[in-house]
Short mmCIF file of C-alpha atoms in Angstrom, two decimals:
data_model
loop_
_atom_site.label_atom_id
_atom_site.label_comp_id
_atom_site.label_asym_id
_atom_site.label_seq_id
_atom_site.Cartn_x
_atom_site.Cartn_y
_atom_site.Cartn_z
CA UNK A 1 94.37 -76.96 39.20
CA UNK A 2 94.75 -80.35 37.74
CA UNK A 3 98.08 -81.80 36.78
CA UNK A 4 97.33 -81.06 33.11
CA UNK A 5 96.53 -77.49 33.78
CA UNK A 6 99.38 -77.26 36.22
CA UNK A 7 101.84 -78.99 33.01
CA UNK A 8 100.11 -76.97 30.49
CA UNK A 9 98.88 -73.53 32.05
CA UNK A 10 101.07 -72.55 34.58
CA UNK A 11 100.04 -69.58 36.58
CA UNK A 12 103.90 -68.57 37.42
CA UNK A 13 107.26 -69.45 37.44
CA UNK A 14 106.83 -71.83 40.47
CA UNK A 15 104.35 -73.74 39.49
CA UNK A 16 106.19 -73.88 35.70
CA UNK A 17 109.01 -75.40 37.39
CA UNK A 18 107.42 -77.50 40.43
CA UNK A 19 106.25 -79.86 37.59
CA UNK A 20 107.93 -81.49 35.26
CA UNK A 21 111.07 -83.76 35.37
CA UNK A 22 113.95 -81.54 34.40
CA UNK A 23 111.98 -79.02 35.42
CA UNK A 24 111.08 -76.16 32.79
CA UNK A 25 113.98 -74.02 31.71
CA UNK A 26 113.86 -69.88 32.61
CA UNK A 27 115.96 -67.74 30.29
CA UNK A 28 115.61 -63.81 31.41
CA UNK A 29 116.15 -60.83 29.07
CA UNK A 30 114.84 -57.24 28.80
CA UNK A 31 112.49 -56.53 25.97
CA UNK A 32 114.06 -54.25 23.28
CA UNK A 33 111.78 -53.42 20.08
CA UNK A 34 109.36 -55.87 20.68
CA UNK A 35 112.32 -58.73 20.50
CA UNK A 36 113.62 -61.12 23.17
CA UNK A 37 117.57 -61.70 22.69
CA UNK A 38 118.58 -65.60 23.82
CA UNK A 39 121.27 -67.03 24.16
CA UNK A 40 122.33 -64.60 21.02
CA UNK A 41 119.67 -64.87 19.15
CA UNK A 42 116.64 -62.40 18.79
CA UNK A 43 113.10 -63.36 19.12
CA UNK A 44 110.07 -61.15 17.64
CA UNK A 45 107.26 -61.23 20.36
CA UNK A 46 105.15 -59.71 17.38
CA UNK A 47 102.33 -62.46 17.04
CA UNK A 48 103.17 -64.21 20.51
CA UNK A 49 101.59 -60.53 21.94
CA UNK A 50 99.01 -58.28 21.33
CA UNK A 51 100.63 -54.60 19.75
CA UNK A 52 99.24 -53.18 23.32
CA UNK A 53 100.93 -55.61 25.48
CA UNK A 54 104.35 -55.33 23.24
CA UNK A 55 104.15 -51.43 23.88
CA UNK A 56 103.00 -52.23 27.24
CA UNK A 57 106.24 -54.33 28.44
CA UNK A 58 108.90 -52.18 26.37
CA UNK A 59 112.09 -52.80 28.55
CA UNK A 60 110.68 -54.74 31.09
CA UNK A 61 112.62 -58.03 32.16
CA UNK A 62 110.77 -60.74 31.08
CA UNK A 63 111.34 -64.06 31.70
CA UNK A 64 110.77 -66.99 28.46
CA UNK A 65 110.10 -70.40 29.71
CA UNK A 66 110.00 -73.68 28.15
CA UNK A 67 110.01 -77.35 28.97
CA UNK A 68 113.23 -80.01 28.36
CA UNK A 69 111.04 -82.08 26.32
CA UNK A 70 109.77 -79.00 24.05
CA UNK A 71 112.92 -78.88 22.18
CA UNK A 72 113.00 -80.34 18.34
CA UNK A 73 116.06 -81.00 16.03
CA UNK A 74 116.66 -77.70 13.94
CA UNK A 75 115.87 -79.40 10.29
CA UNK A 76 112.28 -80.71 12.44
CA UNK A 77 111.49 -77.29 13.72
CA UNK A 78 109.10 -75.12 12.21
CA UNK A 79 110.46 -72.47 10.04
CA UNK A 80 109.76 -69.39 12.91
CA UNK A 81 110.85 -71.51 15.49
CA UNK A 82 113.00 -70.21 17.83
CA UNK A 83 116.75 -71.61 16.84
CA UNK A 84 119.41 -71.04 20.21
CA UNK A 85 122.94 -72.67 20.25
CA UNK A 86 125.16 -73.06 23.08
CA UNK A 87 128.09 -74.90 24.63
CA UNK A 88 127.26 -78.60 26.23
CA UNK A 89 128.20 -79.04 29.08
CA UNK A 90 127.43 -82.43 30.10
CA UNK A 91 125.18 -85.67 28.14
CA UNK A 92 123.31 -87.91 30.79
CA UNK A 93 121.85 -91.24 29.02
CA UNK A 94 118.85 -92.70 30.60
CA UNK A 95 117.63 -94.91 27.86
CA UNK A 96 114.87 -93.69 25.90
CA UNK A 97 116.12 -90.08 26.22
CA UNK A 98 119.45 -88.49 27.17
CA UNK A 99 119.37 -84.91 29.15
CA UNK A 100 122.15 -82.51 27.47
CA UNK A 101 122.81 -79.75 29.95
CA UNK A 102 123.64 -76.58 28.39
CA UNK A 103 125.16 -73.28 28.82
CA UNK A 104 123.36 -70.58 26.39
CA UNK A 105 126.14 -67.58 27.06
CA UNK A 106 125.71 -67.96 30.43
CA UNK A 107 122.24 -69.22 30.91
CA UNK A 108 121.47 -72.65 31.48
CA UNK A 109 119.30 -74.51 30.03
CA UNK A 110 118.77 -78.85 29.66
CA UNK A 111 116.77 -80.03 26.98
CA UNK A 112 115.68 -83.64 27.14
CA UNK A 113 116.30 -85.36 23.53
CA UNK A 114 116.35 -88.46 21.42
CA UNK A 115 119.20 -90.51 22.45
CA UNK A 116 120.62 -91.16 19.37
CA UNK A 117 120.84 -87.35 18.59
CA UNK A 118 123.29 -86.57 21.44
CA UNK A 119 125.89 -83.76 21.37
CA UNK A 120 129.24 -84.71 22.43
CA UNK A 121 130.69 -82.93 25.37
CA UNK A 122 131.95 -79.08 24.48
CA UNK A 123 130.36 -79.18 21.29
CA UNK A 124 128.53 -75.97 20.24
CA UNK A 125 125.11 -77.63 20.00
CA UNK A 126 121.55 -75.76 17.99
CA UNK A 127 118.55 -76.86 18.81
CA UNK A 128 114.69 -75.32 18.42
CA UNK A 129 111.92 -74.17 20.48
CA UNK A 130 108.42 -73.75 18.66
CA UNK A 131 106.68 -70.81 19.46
CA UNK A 132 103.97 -72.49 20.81
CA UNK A 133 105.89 -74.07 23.49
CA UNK A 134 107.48 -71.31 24.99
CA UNK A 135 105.76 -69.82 27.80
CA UNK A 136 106.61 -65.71 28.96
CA UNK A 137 106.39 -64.92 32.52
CA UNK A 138 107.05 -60.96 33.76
CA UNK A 139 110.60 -60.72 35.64
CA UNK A 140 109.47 -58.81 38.71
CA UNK A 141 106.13 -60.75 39.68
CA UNK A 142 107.13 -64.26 38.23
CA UNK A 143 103.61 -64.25 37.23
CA UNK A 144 102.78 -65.79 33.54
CA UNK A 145 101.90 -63.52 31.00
CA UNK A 146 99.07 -64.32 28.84
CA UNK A 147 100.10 -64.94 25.24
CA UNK A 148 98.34 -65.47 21.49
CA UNK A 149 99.38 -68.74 21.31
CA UNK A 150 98.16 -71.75 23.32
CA UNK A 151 100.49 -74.46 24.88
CA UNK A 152 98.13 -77.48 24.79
#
């Protein structure tokens, strides 16, 4: 496809993270009544998936994606945004951004933020995903899995 499909409309998890500079983040959980637990927190898939496809991938490990720059400021996010907090481990400055590097109880994850918002080393840090910029992919196949929302 073309780099904005590629970016925007992966077709699995190697493409996802192929492109992109960090490349996209993978978190994997099992589904559990229709809810993805993070990095302690619980996600509703309700809205992201069709009823059928919920029922369909009941406790199936499932993969959600999204990208380092997808992440927002908690008090900027959306109210059903996904909220995740974690332990940083390390800040990298590179001018107009800064790369936090993250463990999310024992995930990892970097986001890629505003400079001037960066979390000091060790600090438990929160920070939020919209639901339209996380992407699910199926465990097993690594293939994406089609969702309500889009990510353009």
């Amino acid at each position: 496809g073309t780099p904005y499909e590629v970016y925007f409309n992966p077709v699995n998890m190697f493409v996802a993270g192929f492109i992109g500079e960090p490349p996209m983040n993978f978190l994997r959980f099992t589904l559990k009544e229709g809810c993805a637990e993070l990095g302690g927190a619980k996600l509703s898939l309700a809205g992201i998936l069709s009823p059928e496809k919920l029922a369909e991938l009941e406790g199936r490990g499932l993969v959600f994606g999204f990208r380092p720059e997808a992440v927002l400021r908690p008090e900027e996010a959306p109210d059903d945004a996904l909220r995740l907090s974690g332990r940083v481990e390390l800040t990298e400055l590179l001018g107009d951004n800064a790369n936090v590097y993250m463990d999310l109880d024992g995930a990892k994850a970097i986001l890629k933020i505003d400079p001037h918002f960066t979390p000091e080393t060790d600090a438990v840090h929160t920070f939020a995903i919209p639901r339209k910029s996380g992407y699910l992919f199926n465990g097993e196949t690594e293939e994406i899995i089609p969702t309500l929302l889009s990510h353009e």
